CSV table of C-alpha atoms in Angstrom, one decimal:
chain,number,residue,atom,x,y,z
A,97,MET,CA,0.0,0.0,0.0
A,98,SER,CA,1.5,3.3,-1.1
A,99,ALA,CA,2.1,6.2,1.3
A,100,PHE,CA,-0.2,8.3,-0.9
A,101,PHE,CA,-3.1,5.8,-0.5
A,102,VAL,CA,-2.6,5.6,3.3
A,103,ILE,CA,-2.7,9.4,3.5
A,104,PHE,CA,-5.8,9.6,1.3
A,105,LYS,CA,-7.7,7.0,3.4
A,106,THR,CA,-6.8,8.9,6.5
A,107,TYR,CA,-8.1,12.1,5.0
A,108,LEU,CA,-11.4,10.4,4.0
A,109,TYR,CA,-11.7,9.0,7.5
A,110,PHE,CA,-11.3,12.4,9.2
A,111,CYS,CA,-13.8,14.0,6.7
A,112,LYS,CA,-16.3,11.3,7.6
A,113,GLN,CA,-15.7,12.0,11.3
A,114,MET,CA,-16.2,15.7,10.8
A,115,THR,CA,-19.4,15.1,8.8
A,116,ASP,CA,-20.8,12.7,11.5
A,117,ASN,CA,-19.9,15.3,14.3
A,118,LEU,CA,-21.7,18.1,12.5
A,119,THR,CA,-24.7,15.8,11.7
A,120,GLY,CA,-24.8,15.0,15.4
A,121,GLU,CA,-24.9,18.7,16.2
A,122,VAL,CA,-27.8,19.3,13.9
A,123,HIS,CA,-29.9,16.5,15.3
A,124,ARG,CA,-29.7,17.5,19.0
A,125,PRO,CA,-32.9,19.6,19.4
A,126,GLY,CA,-35.2,19.9,22.4
A,127,ARG,CA,-32.7,19.4,25.3
A,128,ILE,CA,-31.2,21.2,28.3
A,129,GLU,CA,-27.5,21.0,29.0
A,130,VAL,CA,-26.0,22.4,32.1
A,131,VAL,CA,-22.2,23.1,32.6
A,132,CYS,CA,-21.6,23.9,36.2
A,133,GLY,CA,-18.7,24.2,38.7
A,134,SER,CA,-16.6,26.7,40.7
A,135,MET,CA,-15.0,29.8,39.3
A,136,PHE,CA,-12.0,29.3,37.0
A,137,SER,CA,-13.2,25.8,36.0
A,138,GLY,CA,-13.8,26.5,32.3
A,139,LYS,CA,-17.7,26.7,32.4
A,140,THR,CA,-17.8,29.7,30.0
A,141,GLU,CA,-15.1,28.2,27.8
A,142,GLU,CA,-17.2,25.1,27.4
A,143,LEU,CA,-20.3,27.1,26.6
A,144,ILE,CA,-18.4,29.0,23.9
A,145,ARG,CA,-17.0,25.8,22.5
A,146,ARG,CA,-20.5,24.2,22.2
A,147,MET,CA,-22.0,27.3,20.7
A,148,ARG,CA,-19.3,27.6,18.1
A,149,ARG,CA,-19.8,24.0,17.1
A,150,ALA,CA,-23.5,24.7,16.7
A,151,LYS,CA,-22.7,27.8,14.5
A,152,PHE,CA,-20.3,25.7,12.5
A,153,ALA,CA,-23.1,23.2,11.9
A,154,ARG,CA,-25.1,26.1,10.4
A,155,GLN,CA,-27.5,26.4,13.2
A,156,THR,CA,-29.0,29.7,14.4
A,157,VAL,CA,-27.7,30.5,17.8
A,158,GLU,CA,-28.2,33.2,20.4
A,159,ILE,CA,-26.4,33.7,23.7
A,160,PHE,CA,-27.7,35.6,26.7
A,161,LYS,CA,-26.0,36.9,29.8
A,162,PRO,CA,-27.1,38.9,32.9
A,163,ALA,CA,-26.8,42.6,32.3
A,164,ILE,CA,-25.1,43.0,35.6
A,165,ASP,CA,-22.0,41.1,34.4
A,166,LYS,CA,-19.8,43.8,32.9
A,167,ARG,CA,-16.5,42.5,34.1
A,168,TYR,CA,-14.8,42.1,30.7
A,169,SER,CA,-17.4,43.5,28.3
A,170,GLU,CA,-20.9,44.9,28.4
A,171,GLU,CA,-22.1,42.8,25.5
A,172,ASP,CA,-19.7,39.9,24.9
A,173,VAL,CA,-19.5,36.7,26.8
A,174,VAL,CA,-15.8,36.4,27.8
A,175,SER,CA,-14.1,33.5,29.4
A,176,HIS,CA,-11.2,33.8,31.9
A,177,ASP,CA,-8.9,32.8,29.0
A,178,ARG,CA,-10.2,35.8,27.1
A,179,ASN,CA,-12.1,33.8,24.5
A,180,THR,CA,-15.2,35.8,23.4
A,181,ILE,CA,-18.5,35.4,21.7
A,182,LYS,CA,-21.3,37.9,21.0
A,183,SER,CA,-24.2,37.9,23.5
A,184,THR,CA,-27.3,39.8,24.4
A,185,PRO,CA,-27.3,41.2,28.0
A,186,ILE,CA,-30.8,40.9,29.6
A,187,ASP,CA,-32.3,41.8,33.0
A,188,SER,CA,-34.8,38.9,33.4
A,189,SER,CA,-35.2,35.3,32.2
A,190,ALA,CA,-38.6,36.2,30.6
A,191,GLN,CA,-36.7,38.2,28.0
A,192,ILE,CA,-35.1,35.0,26.6
A,193,LEU,CA,-38.5,33.8,25.3
A,194,LEU,CA,-39.1,37.1,23.6
A,195,LEU,CA,-35.7,37.2,21.9
A,196,SER,CA,-35.2,33.6,20.9
A,197,SER,CA,-37.9,33.0,18.2
A,198,ASP,CA,-36.6,30.9,15.3
A,199,ILE,CA,-33.4,30.1,17.2
A,200,ASP,CA,-32.0,26.5,17.1
A,201,VAL,CA,-29.6,26.8,20.1
A,202,VAL,CA,-29.8,29.1,23.1
A,203,GLY,CA,-26.8,29.7,25.3
A,204,ILE,CA,-27.1,31.2,28.8
A,205,ASP,CA,-24.0,32.3,30.7
A,206,GLU,CA,-23.7,33.1,34.5
A,207,ALA,CA,-27.1,31.5,35.0
A,208,GLN,CA,-26.8,31.7,38.8
A,209,PHE,CA,-27.5,35.5,38.6
A,210,PHE,CA,-30.9,35.0,36.9
A,211,ASP,CA,-34.3,34.9,38.6
A,212,LYS,CA,-36.2,31.8,39.6
A,213,GLY,CA,-38.2,31.8,36.4
A,214,LEU,CA,-35.2,30.6,34.4
A,215,PRO,CA,-35.9,26.8,34.7
A,216,ASP,CA,-39.4,27.3,33.4
A,217,VAL,CA,-38.1,29.3,30.5
A,218,CYS,CA,-35.6,26.7,29.6
A,219,ASN,CA,-38.2,23.9,29.8
A,220,GLN,CA,-40.5,25.9,27.4
A,221,LEU,CA,-37.6,26.3,25.0
A,222,ALA,CA,-36.6,22.6,25.1
A,223,ASN,CA,-40.2,21.5,24.7
A,224,ARG,CA,-40.5,23.5,21.5
A,225,GLY,CA,-37.4,21.9,20.1
A,226,VAL,CA,-34.6,24.3,21.2
A,227,ARG,CA,-31.3,23.1,22.5
A,228,VAL,CA,-30.5,25.1,25.6
A,229,ILE,CA,-26.9,25.3,26.9
A,230,ILE,CA,-26.4,26.8,30.4
A,231,ALA,CA,-23.2,27.7,32.2
A,232,GLY,CA,-23.1,28.8,35.9
A,233,LEU,CA,-21.8,28.5,39.4
A,234,ASP,CA,-23.5,25.7,41.3
A,235,MET,CA,-22.5,27.1,44.7
A,236,ASP,CA,-21.7,30.5,46.1
A,237,TYR,CA,-18.7,31.5,48.1
A,238,ARG,CA,-20.2,29.8,51.2
A,239,GLY,CA,-20.7,26.5,49.5
A,240,VAL,CA,-24.5,27.0,49.3
A,241,PRO,CA,-26.4,26.1,46.1
A,242,PHE,CA,-26.6,29.2,44.0
A,243,GLY,CA,-29.8,30.6,42.4
A,244,PRO,CA,-31.7,28.5,39.8
A,245,ILE,CA,-28.7,26.2,39.1
A,246,PRO,CA,-29.8,23.3,41.3
A,247,GLU,CA,-33.3,23.2,39.7
A,248,LEU,CA,-31.7,23.5,36.2
A,249,CYS,CA,-29.5,20.5,37.0
A,250,ALA,CA,-32.6,18.5,38.1
A,251,ILE,CA,-34.5,19.1,34.8
A,252,ALA,CA,-31.5,18.9,32.5
A,253,ASP,CA,-31.0,16.2,30.0
A,254,GLU,CA,-27.2,16.4,30.6
A,255,VAL,CA,-25.2,17.9,33.4
A,256,THR,CA,-21.4,18.4,33.1
A,257,LYS,CA,-19.6,19.2,36.3
A,258,VAL,CA,-16.2,20.9,35.6
A,259,HIS,CA,-13.5,21.6,38.1
A,260,ALA,CA,-10.8,24.2,38.6
A,261,ILE,CA,-7.6,23.3,40.4
A,262,CYS,CA,-7.1,24.2,44.1
A,263,VAL,CA,-4.6,27.0,44.2
A,264,ARG,CA,-3.2,25.7,47.6
A,265,CYS,CA,-2.7,22.0,47.1
A,266,GLY,CA,-3.4,21.2,43.4
A,267,ALA,CA,-6.4,18.9,44.0
A,268,LEU,CA,-9.7,19.3,42.2
A,269,ALA,CA,-11.4,22.5,43.4
A,270,TYR,CA,-14.7,22.2,45.3
A,271,VAL,CA,-15.8,25.8,45.8
A,272,SER,CA,-15.0,29.5,45.0
A,273,HIS,CA,-13.5,30.9,48.2
A,274,ARG,CA,-13.9,34.7,48.6
A,275,THR,CA,-10.7,36.4,49.7
A,276,VAL,CA,-12.1,39.8,50.4
A,277,ASP,CA,-14.2,41.0,53.4
A,278,SER,CA,-17.8,41.1,52.1
A,279,ASP,CA,-21.0,39.4,53.0
A,280,ARG,CA,-22.8,40.2,49.8
A,281,ARG,CA,-23.9,37.1,48.0
A,282,VAL,CA,-23.5,38.6,44.6
A,283,LEU,CA,-20.0,40.1,44.3
A,284,LEU,CA,-18.6,40.1,40.8
A,285,GLY,CA,-14.9,39.5,40.8
A,286,GLU,CA,-11.9,37.7,39.5
A,287,THR,CA,-8.6,36.4,41.0
A,288,GLN,CA,-8.4,39.4,43.3
A,289,GLU,CA,-11.6,38.5,45.0
A,290,TYR,CA,-11.9,34.7,44.6
A,291,GLU,CA,-9.7,31.6,44.6
A,292,PRO,CA,-10.7,28.0,43.8
A,293,LEU,CA,-10.2,25.6,46.7
A,294,CYS,CA,-10.7,21.9,47.4
A,295,ARG,CA,-12.9,20.9,50.2
A,296,GLU,CA,-10.1,20.4,52.7
A,297,CYS,CA,-8.3,23.7,51.9
A,298,TYR,CA,-11.7,25.5,52.0
A,299,LYS,CA,-12.4,24.1,55.5
A,300,LYS,CA,-8.9,25.3,56.7
A,301,ALA,CA,-9.5,28.7,55.2
A,302,ILE,CA,-12.9,29.1,56.9
A,303,GLU,CA,-11.5,28.0,60.2
A,304,LYS,CA,-8.6,30.5,59.9
A,305,ASN,CA,-11.0,33.3,59.1
A,306,GLN,CA,-13.2,32.4,62.1
A,307,SER,CA,-10.3,32.4,64.4
A,308,LYS,CA,-9.3,36.0,63.6
């Protein structure tokens, strides 16, 4: 078998794989996918990746984010690695239904900041054949389930739990530990305000703070 023939067969194989992958993207309607975890775990990165695949498969997509999240951009969804994708900032989950007619795939970033109506909105979208991809924190800085994320996980067709790395010991992170003095539940921030910690390091950090 000549080298050319081997290379040609390999090329055909990868072309078929790509076609199968894109066909799979097109035929994934009517479902809810949740990507959750601590800060710095790659949730938004994964949301962007899935949305770009859907666009590559020639599906119509729309991404929504809470209007309060202006850390990197007022309009774009931006990951911690600075990957970006255009989005529509909104103030309430009800607006998603109004703005997503004739959309194949809806993406929702920072879902923990939305109101309690978000799960019902996502169900309505999925029931009419829309693929809904959600990214958000599953717990706040105290380790308490955050916003509508727990209910979204319960009704989702697929839940992906992603993990950051504990900055103190290198284990898989469990929670986003707040490093500044504030009791506000919603405090937008980055590495200056939060650090990902495993369960053991988080316990030690809380004990240390309580002993001060």
